[in-house]
Amino acid sequence: MMGVRKKTSSHTGINPDRGISESGGSARQKQGLSDAAGNVSPQQRIWSIVAMIPAGKVASYGQIAALAGIPRHARLVGRTLRELPAGSKLPWHRVVNAALRIASRAPGQMKQQRKLLEAEGIEFIGDRVVRAHRWQARAD
DNA sequence: ATTCAGGCTTTTG
DNA sequence: GCAAAAGCCTGAA
């Protein structure tokens, strides 16, 4: 593949530093979130990225991880999303795997996720999301 | 410290 | 396009 995808270092224009104002308000009780050195925990980065996925678009775990500055952490993204509080504002449903398929962690939610996506105007081909709906940050 | 399993990804055939 | 194998990381036993 590659071709369009440059190195992850390419500033796509998105700016994770915009800070995601509370994503539910609770998930930060025992999480360090910010480090003494001013660093933020990986999951906060993930939240930021996920939060900036435009409606009507979907992104893959690895993509998010890469954009968050933590390549190879696709699974961590999934893990993080799994721990999300119910009232989270994060559009976790816009996150799918590299095959553009809905990752199944719970049969019921999978159905729900698809419904949410379709509600945003995302089309499906079988159990897969139409490629045109794949989100890609670009700098230009 | 070691082992295992997981909302993954990528390369081959 | 799908299946199998190998990678890469993390959290929990």
Short mmCIF file of C-alpha atoms (C1' of nucleotides) in Angstrom, two decimals:
data_model
loop_
_atom_site.label_atom_id
_atom_site.label_comp_id
_atom_site.label_asym_id
_atom_site.label_seq_id
_atom_site.Cartn_x
_atom_site.Cartn_y
_atom_site.Cartn_z
CA MET A 1 0.00 0.00 0.00
CA MET A 2 1.80 3.10 0.98
CA GLY A 3 1.95 5.59 -1.77
CA VAL A 4 -0.04 8.34 -0.17
CA ARG A 5 0.95 7.51 3.31
CA LYS A 6 4.14 9.23 4.19
CA LYS A 7 6.04 8.72 7.37
CA THR A 8 4.01 9.09 10.52
CA SER A 9 6.03 12.15 11.21
CA SER A 10 4.17 14.04 8.57
CA HIS A 11 2.16 16.69 10.26
CA THR A 12 -1.16 16.00 8.84
CA GLY A 13 -2.43 19.23 10.13
CA ILE A 14 -4.20 17.80 13.08
CA ASN A 15 -3.09 19.04 16.40
CA PRO A 16 -3.53 16.62 19.27
CA ASP A 17 -2.55 19.33 21.68
CA ARG A 18 -5.90 20.92 21.45
CA GLY A 19 -6.82 18.90 24.45
CA ILE A 20 -9.99 16.97 24.65
CA SER A 21 -12.14 18.59 27.23
CA GLU A 22 -13.20 15.77 29.49
CA SER A 23 -14.43 12.71 27.77
CA GLY A 24 -17.01 11.75 30.23
CA GLY A 25 -15.50 13.31 33.22
CA SER A 26 -14.96 10.17 35.14
CA ALA A 27 -12.35 8.01 33.55
CA ARG A 28 -9.61 10.07 35.02
CA GLN A 29 -9.89 9.23 38.64
CA LYS A 30 -6.99 6.94 39.14
CA GLN A 31 -5.34 7.47 35.81
CA GLY A 32 -2.33 9.66 35.96
CA LEU A 33 -3.31 11.37 32.75
CA SER A 34 -0.50 13.86 32.94
CA ASP A 35 2.97 13.09 34.04
CA ALA A 36 5.00 15.22 36.37
CA ALA A 37 7.15 16.14 33.43
CA GLY A 38 4.14 17.44 31.62
CA ASN A 39 3.76 14.38 29.46
CA VAL A 40 0.36 12.92 28.93
CA SER A 41 -0.56 9.30 29.08
CA PRO A 42 -0.93 7.49 25.78
CA GLN A 43 -4.59 6.97 26.31
CA GLN A 44 -5.25 10.67 26.56
CA ARG A 45 -3.57 11.02 23.20
CA ILE A 46 -5.77 8.31 21.88
CA TRP A 47 -8.82 10.09 23.17
CA SER A 48 -7.73 13.26 21.47
CA ILE A 49 -7.33 11.57 18.14
CA VAL A 50 -10.53 9.63 18.33
CA ALA A 51 -12.33 12.77 19.37
CA MET A 52 -11.23 14.54 16.22
CA ILE A 53 -12.49 11.98 13.81
CA PRO A 54 -15.02 13.83 11.69
CA ALA A 55 -18.55 12.50 11.56
CA GLY A 56 -19.18 10.33 8.57
CA LYS A 57 -15.64 9.01 8.62
CA VAL A 58 -13.94 6.02 10.18
CA ALA A 59 -10.39 5.37 11.24
CA SER A 60 -8.48 2.21 12.05
CA TYR A 61 -6.82 1.40 15.33
CA GLY A 62 -3.34 1.44 13.93
CA GLN A 63 -4.03 4.71 12.24
CA ILE A 64 -5.15 6.30 15.44
CA ALA A 65 -2.22 4.89 17.31
CA ALA A 66 0.15 6.27 14.72
CA LEU A 67 -1.46 9.68 14.76
CA ALA A 68 -1.30 9.62 18.51
CA GLY A 69 2.42 9.22 18.22
CA ILE A 70 2.44 5.65 19.40
CA PRO A 71 2.79 3.37 16.38
CA ARG A 72 2.30 -0.36 16.86
CA HIS A 73 -0.13 0.33 19.65
CA ALA A 74 -3.27 -0.44 17.76
CA ARG A 75 -4.28 -2.91 20.39
CA LEU A 76 -3.81 -0.43 23.13
CA VAL A 77 -6.29 1.76 21.35
CA GLY A 78 -8.80 -1.02 21.37
CA ARG A 79 -8.11 -1.69 25.00
CA THR A 80 -8.49 1.93 25.86
CA LEU A 81 -11.76 2.26 24.05
CA ARG A 82 -13.01 -0.78 25.80
CA GLU A 83 -12.52 0.90 29.12
CA LEU A 84 -14.39 3.99 28.06
CA PRO A 85 -17.18 5.11 30.36
CA ALA A 86 -20.72 4.83 29.06
CA GLY A 87 -21.24 8.57 28.87
CA SER A 88 -18.12 9.16 26.89
CA LYS A 89 -18.33 11.68 24.09
CA LEU A 90 -15.73 9.84 22.13
CA PRO A 91 -17.00 8.54 18.83
CA TRP A 92 -15.56 5.11 19.47
CA HIS A 93 -17.96 3.76 16.91
CA ARG A 94 -15.96 5.48 14.21
CA VAL A 95 -13.06 3.23 14.98
CA VAL A 96 -12.75 0.03 13.01
CA ASN A 97 -9.95 -2.34 12.15
CA ALA A 98 -7.67 -2.12 9.15
CA ALA A 99 -10.04 -4.21 7.09
CA LEU A 100 -12.66 -1.52 7.58
CA ARG A 101 -14.70 -4.01 9.50
CA ILE A 102 -16.27 -3.51 12.86
CA ALA A 103 -14.14 -5.12 15.49
CA SER A 104 -16.21 -7.50 17.54
CA ARG A 105 -15.84 -7.43 21.24
CA ALA A 106 -19.48 -7.93 21.98
CA PRO A 107 -22.03 -9.12 19.43
CA GLY A 108 -24.68 -6.67 20.53
CA GLN A 109 -22.44 -3.63 20.39
CA MET A 110 -21.31 -4.53 16.95
CA LYS A 111 -24.82 -4.14 15.73
CA GLN A 112 -25.17 -0.89 17.62
CA GLN A 113 -21.95 0.44 16.14
CA ARG A 114 -23.05 -0.21 12.63
CA LYS A 115 -26.30 1.52 13.31
CA LEU A 116 -24.52 4.57 14.61
CA LEU A 117 -22.29 4.70 11.59
CA GLU A 118 -25.14 4.38 9.18
CA ALA A 119 -26.86 7.17 11.06
CA GLU A 120 -23.91 9.37 10.19
CA GLY A 121 -24.22 8.60 6.55
CA ILE A 122 -21.60 5.91 6.38
CA GLU A 123 -22.40 3.19 3.90
CA PHE A 124 -21.58 -0.46 4.19
CA ILE A 125 -20.69 -3.14 1.73
CA GLY A 126 -21.63 -6.34 3.37
CA ASP A 127 -20.08 -6.12 6.81
CA ARG A 128 -17.44 -3.70 5.66
CA VAL A 129 -17.35 0.06 5.58
CA VAL A 130 -17.07 1.72 2.20
CA ARG A 131 -13.48 2.77 1.63
CA ALA A 132 -14.46 6.25 0.66
CA HIS A 133 -15.47 6.82 4.24
CA ARG A 134 -12.07 6.07 5.61
CA TRP A 135 -10.74 9.11 7.41
CA GLN A 136 -7.35 10.40 6.47
CA ALA A 137 -5.84 13.51 7.88
CA ARG A 138 -3.95 15.40 5.25
CA ALA A 139 -1.75 18.43 5.31
CA ASP A 140 -1.65 19.64 1.71
"C1'" DA B 1 10.20 -12.96 35.50
"C1'" DT B 2 7.31 -15.84 32.38
"C1'" DT B 3 3.22 -16.90 29.90
"C1'" DC B 4 -1.12 -15.86 27.74
"C1'" DA B 5 -4.62 -13.62 25.36
"C1'" DG B 6 -6.41 -9.49 23.07
"C1'" DG B 7 -11.97 -4.22 19.88
"C1'" DC B 8 -4.71 -5.10 15.63
"C1'" DT B 9 -1.52 -4.89 11.21
"C1'" DT B 10 0.97 -6.43 7.41
"C1'" DT B 11 2.97 -9.63 4.26
"C1'" DT B 12 2.47 -13.92 1.55
"C1'" DG B 13 0.25 -17.40 -0.99
"C1'" DG C 1 -10.75 -11.23 -1.53
"C1'" DC C 2 -9.71 -14.61 2.13
"C1'" DA C 3 -6.66 -17.51 5.22
"C1'" DA C 4 -2.47 -18.36 7.64
"C1'" DA C 5 1.74 -16.82 9.93
"C1'" DA C 6 4.61 -13.54 12.11
"C1'" DG C 7 5.11 -9.00 14.49
"C1'" DC C 8 4.44 -5.74 18.05
"C1'" DC C 9 2.70 -4.10 22.79
"C1'" DT C 10 0.17 -4.14 26.84
"C1'" DG C 11 -2.33 -5.75 30.91
"C1'" DA C 12 -3.43 -9.59 33.79
"C1'" DA C 13 -2.40 -14.37 35.86
#
